[in-house]
Structure formats: C-alpha cells, structure tokens
Amino acid sequence: MPRITTKRQPEKFATAVALAFAVASFAGCAKSPPVVAPLSIYASAEDIELNFRERTFVLGDNNSIAEVRPLDWRKDKFLKLPFWFGVNILVPGVMAPKEGDFYVISEATLEKPLDAPGEWMIEAGSSLVKQETVFVTTRTQYLRTGKILPTIVQYMGKREFKRPDGKSVQIPVLREVSLPMKWTLGGHIPADYARYRT
C-alpha cells in the first residue's frame, strides 16, 4: 500500500519549531530572581549609633555573641554584636573583621598610652588568644593601665608600627563608640580595672 503524505506535515513541523523557539526566547528573556543577601543577626550601624554612641550599656551573659542594651531597655531586650577576636587569628566561626564594622571588646587590658592623646596600646581578643591593638578613645579618659570594662568599638583598619628591632608591623585600630559597660556584678569595680573619667 503506498504511503500517503500530506502538505500538513511540514506545516505541523514548522509550527512546533516556532513554538519551541518562542518558549526558549521567553525563558531567556525572563528576569532572574533577585539575589537576596543573607540577613545579619547583628545590629545595624544605625542602631548602634542611635542607642550607644557615647552612652553606657548593659552586656548580657552570652559568651559567644555580645548581647547589648541601653540602660532604659527592658531586661530581656538586647541587640547583638560580635566580640572582637582580632585579625589573623584562627578562631572557628569568626569572620575576618571589616573596616567600619562594630564589635565589643571584652577582657582587654590597657598596656601603655601612645603619643597621641586618647590613644592606647591594648591587649585584646578572646580569653585564649590576645594581640596588640590600638584603642582610640573618644570620650573616656583613662587615668592608668589595667583591665577595660567591655566597650563597643568600631574597627578602623590597621596602622603601621616599628618594632624595637626595626621591623614594621600592622596593628589593628579600634575606635571607642560607647562609654564603658555599666558594672552589674554588684559591689565596686575591682581594683585591677583601669580607672577612668568621662
């Protein structure tokens, strides 16, 4: 039996190709979904400036993330900030610090005043690893060396220093944002803390 062909088959094929081309074109021109940056668990710069600039604060009991609140907030409401661990320190889960970011220094010690007024060399970082850091005060005037009450600071980058052996080193610089933390442990601030005035 002879095969019967019709003129409609080429038309169907052409229609299918055109439809496939249209679908492909539409898919290629469709807008990609917007890239959404992950939400940070930490307080924004605006929140820090508004609530803590040149003000004292209360520090919560969390040892991994600093929970901070102004004195007039209720006791169960906090904003979160990372603790300062320093730069070039391998601490699991800690991101490298970025200029302009805010941190809380805790367990830091004033070592010696620098030449510029309000600048100190401190030892700062975790309880296990500390490193030299420049601490620039903006309102607090420290009267002697000793431990520093936890303070909200802003990372300003690094500054070059010469060691006694002539070698150049880059040391991180932290600028004071808040006043020192309000002492909440009862009694007077222990004698090994640096005395200060504001």
Short mmCIF file of C-alpha atoms in Angstrom, two decimals:
data_model
loop_
_atom_site.label_atom_id
_atom_site.label_comp_id
_atom_site.label_asym_id
_atom_site.label_seq_id
_atom_site.Cartn_x
_atom_site.Cartn_y
_atom_site.Cartn_z
CA MET A 1 0.00 0.00 0.00
CA PRO A 2 1.50 3.32 -1.00
CA ARG A 3 2.41 5.81 1.77
CA ILE A 4 0.18 8.83 1.79
CA THR A 5 1.77 12.17 2.55
CA THR A 6 0.01 15.42 3.02
CA LYS A 7 1.09 19.01 2.88
CA ARG A 8 0.09 19.46 6.54
CA GLN A 9 3.12 17.58 7.98
CA PRO A 10 5.68 20.27 7.08
CA GLU A 11 3.28 22.88 8.49
CA LYS A 12 3.00 20.97 11.78
CA PHE A 13 6.78 20.67 11.99
CA ALA A 14 7.24 24.39 11.30
CA THR A 15 4.65 25.28 13.93
CA ALA A 16 6.35 23.04 16.51
CA VAL A 17 9.76 24.60 15.78
CA ALA A 18 8.33 28.12 16.01
CA LEU A 19 6.63 27.29 19.32
CA ALA A 20 9.83 25.80 20.74
CA PHE A 21 11.77 28.88 19.63
CA ALA A 22 9.22 31.19 21.26
CA VAL A 23 9.36 29.27 24.55
CA ALA A 24 13.17 29.33 24.53
CA SER A 25 13.22 33.04 23.76
CA PHE A 26 10.74 33.79 26.51
CA ALA A 27 12.72 31.75 29.02
CA GLY A 28 15.93 33.51 28.06
CA CYS A 29 14.37 36.96 28.41
CA ALA A 30 12.62 36.25 31.68
CA LYS A 31 14.02 38.16 34.62
CA SER A 32 16.21 36.21 37.01
CA PRO A 33 15.03 36.19 40.60
CA PRO A 34 16.78 38.90 42.63
CA VAL A 35 19.77 37.87 44.68
CA VAL A 36 18.92 38.32 48.34
CA ALA A 37 21.76 38.93 50.75
CA PRO A 38 21.59 36.85 53.90
CA LEU A 39 20.14 38.74 56.85
CA SER A 40 22.68 39.60 59.52
CA ILE A 41 21.96 38.64 63.10
CA TYR A 42 23.95 41.68 64.24
CA ALA A 43 22.66 45.18 64.96
CA SER A 44 22.85 47.72 62.15
CA ALA A 45 25.20 50.72 62.20
CA GLU A 46 22.14 52.93 62.59
CA ASP A 47 21.01 51.00 65.70
CA ILE A 48 24.47 51.28 67.23
CA GLU A 49 24.80 55.00 66.56
CA LEU A 50 21.29 55.72 67.82
CA ASN A 51 21.44 53.66 71.02
CA PHE A 52 25.08 53.51 72.11
CA ARG A 53 27.15 56.44 70.81
CA GLU A 54 28.86 57.94 73.90
CA ARG A 55 26.44 56.10 76.19
CA THR A 56 26.97 53.32 78.69
CA PHE A 57 25.21 49.98 78.23
CA VAL A 58 24.48 46.61 79.79
CA LEU A 59 26.20 43.47 78.48
CA GLY A 60 24.33 40.14 78.62
CA ASP A 61 25.67 36.78 79.76
CA ASN A 62 26.18 35.20 76.32
CA ASN A 63 29.86 34.28 75.88
CA SER A 64 29.75 33.74 72.10
CA ILE A 65 27.77 36.77 70.89
CA ALA A 66 27.71 40.11 72.70
CA GLU A 67 24.16 41.00 73.74
CA VAL A 68 23.97 44.72 74.45
CA ARG A 69 21.17 47.01 75.56
CA PRO A 70 20.82 50.63 76.65
CA LEU A 71 20.13 51.16 80.35
CA ASP A 72 16.50 52.17 79.74
CA TRP A 73 15.51 48.99 77.81
CA ARG A 74 13.70 46.14 79.49
CA LYS A 75 15.98 43.36 80.73
CA ASP A 76 15.02 40.76 78.12
CA LYS A 77 15.60 43.01 75.07
CA PHE A 78 19.07 43.08 73.50
CA LEU A 79 20.86 43.88 70.25
CA LYS A 80 23.64 41.53 69.14
CA LEU A 81 27.22 42.33 68.14
CA PRO A 82 30.26 40.14 67.57
CA PHE A 83 33.03 40.12 70.14
CA TRP A 84 36.40 41.41 68.93
CA PHE A 85 38.75 38.50 68.32
CA GLY A 86 41.34 40.43 66.34
CA VAL A 87 42.84 39.86 62.91
CA ASN A 88 44.85 36.92 61.60
CA ILE A 89 43.57 34.76 64.44
CA LEU A 90 42.19 31.36 63.58
CA VAL A 91 39.00 31.10 65.62
CA PRO A 92 36.36 28.73 64.17
CA GLY A 93 33.24 30.53 63.02
CA VAL A 94 34.77 34.01 63.20
CA MET A 95 34.75 36.14 60.06
CA ALA A 96 37.67 38.45 59.28
CA PRO A 97 36.90 41.95 60.56
CA LYS A 98 35.84 44.60 58.05
CA GLU A 99 36.59 48.30 58.33
CA GLY A 100 33.63 50.18 59.76
CA ASP A 101 32.09 47.16 61.50
CA PHE A 102 31.18 47.31 65.18
CA TYR A 103 32.40 44.96 67.89
CA VAL A 104 32.50 44.60 71.65
CA ILE A 105 35.91 44.36 73.28
CA SER A 106 35.87 42.27 76.41
CA GLU A 107 38.69 41.05 78.64
CA ALA A 108 41.03 43.64 77.12
CA THR A 109 43.85 45.34 79.02
CA LEU A 110 45.35 48.82 78.66
CA GLU A 111 49.10 48.28 78.26
CA LYS A 112 50.53 51.77 77.66
CA PRO A 113 49.50 55.19 76.34
CA LEU A 114 50.65 56.15 72.86
CA ASP A 115 51.96 59.57 71.80
CA ALA A 116 48.61 60.91 70.56
CA PRO A 117 46.10 61.95 73.25
CA GLY A 118 43.43 59.31 73.90
CA GLU A 119 45.35 56.51 72.17
CA TRP A 120 46.43 53.37 73.98
CA MET A 121 48.11 50.12 73.09
CA ILE A 122 45.94 47.33 74.47
CA GLU A 123 45.92 43.55 74.50
CA ALA A 124 42.57 42.47 73.08
CA GLY A 125 40.92 39.33 71.78
CA SER A 126 39.50 36.15 73.23
CA SER A 127 40.36 34.80 76.66
CA LEU A 128 42.73 32.35 74.96
CA VAL A 129 44.41 34.49 72.29
CA LYS A 130 45.09 38.22 72.59
CA GLN A 131 47.03 40.57 70.34
CA GLU A 132 48.26 44.13 70.39
CA THR A 133 45.61 46.57 69.24
CA VAL A 134 45.42 50.37 69.14
CA PHE A 135 42.47 51.68 71.15
CA VAL A 136 41.38 55.24 70.36
CA THR A 137 39.12 56.77 72.98
CA THR A 138 36.65 59.47 72.05
CA ARG A 139 35.15 60.45 75.40
CA THR A 140 36.54 58.16 78.09
CA GLN A 141 39.75 59.39 79.72
CA TYR A 142 41.68 56.50 81.25
CA LEU A 143 43.84 57.51 84.20
CA ARG A 144 46.05 54.42 84.41
CA THR A 145 46.60 50.96 82.96
CA GLY A 146 44.54 47.91 83.84
CA LYS A 147 41.60 45.90 82.52
CA ILE A 148 38.97 47.66 80.41
CA LEU A 149 35.28 47.29 81.04
CA PRO A 150 33.58 45.92 77.90
CA THR A 151 33.17 48.68 75.32
CA ILE A 152 31.52 48.94 71.91
CA VAL A 153 34.13 49.85 69.29
CA GLN A 154 34.45 50.33 65.54
CA TYR A 155 37.24 48.69 63.52
CA MET A 156 39.15 51.40 61.65
CA GLY A 157 41.71 49.27 59.78
CA LYS A 158 45.41 48.85 60.54
CA ARG A 159 48.28 51.18 61.35
CA GLU A 160 51.97 50.55 60.76
CA PHE A 161 54.32 50.49 63.74
CA LYS A 162 58.06 49.91 64.02
CA ARG A 163 59.24 47.27 66.47
CA PRO A 164 62.40 47.91 68.52
CA ASP A 165 64.25 45.63 66.06
CA GLY A 166 63.21 47.91 63.17
CA LYS A 167 60.66 45.50 61.70
CA SER A 168 57.35 47.02 60.51
CA VAL A 169 54.11 45.51 61.77
CA GLN A 170 50.46 46.25 61.00
CA ILE A 171 48.34 46.62 64.13
CA PRO A 172 44.52 46.85 64.13
CA VAL A 173 42.91 50.09 65.30
CA LEU A 174 39.65 50.21 67.27
CA ARG A 175 37.80 53.46 67.98
CA GLU A 176 35.61 53.80 71.04
CA VAL A 177 31.89 54.16 70.27
CA SER A 178 30.15 53.64 73.61
CA LEU A 179 31.18 54.50 77.12
CA PRO A 180 32.41 51.55 79.21
CA MET A 181 29.79 49.00 80.23
CA LYS A 182 27.79 49.62 83.38
CA TRP A 183 29.16 47.41 86.17
CA THR A 184 26.35 44.97 87.03
CA LEU A 185 28.12 42.36 89.15
CA GLY A 186 27.49 44.04 92.50
CA GLY A 187 29.88 45.98 94.70
CA HIS A 188 32.57 48.27 93.38
CA ILE A 189 34.56 47.79 90.18
CA PRO A 190 37.62 45.66 91.15
CA ALA A 191 40.94 47.43 91.63
CA ASP A 192 42.60 45.69 88.66
CA TYR A 193 40.32 47.61 86.25
CA ALA A 194 41.66 50.84 84.80
CA ARG A 195 40.19 53.94 86.42
CA TYR A 196 38.64 56.48 84.07
CA ARG A 197 36.51 59.59 83.85
CA THR A 198 34.11 60.78 81.15
#
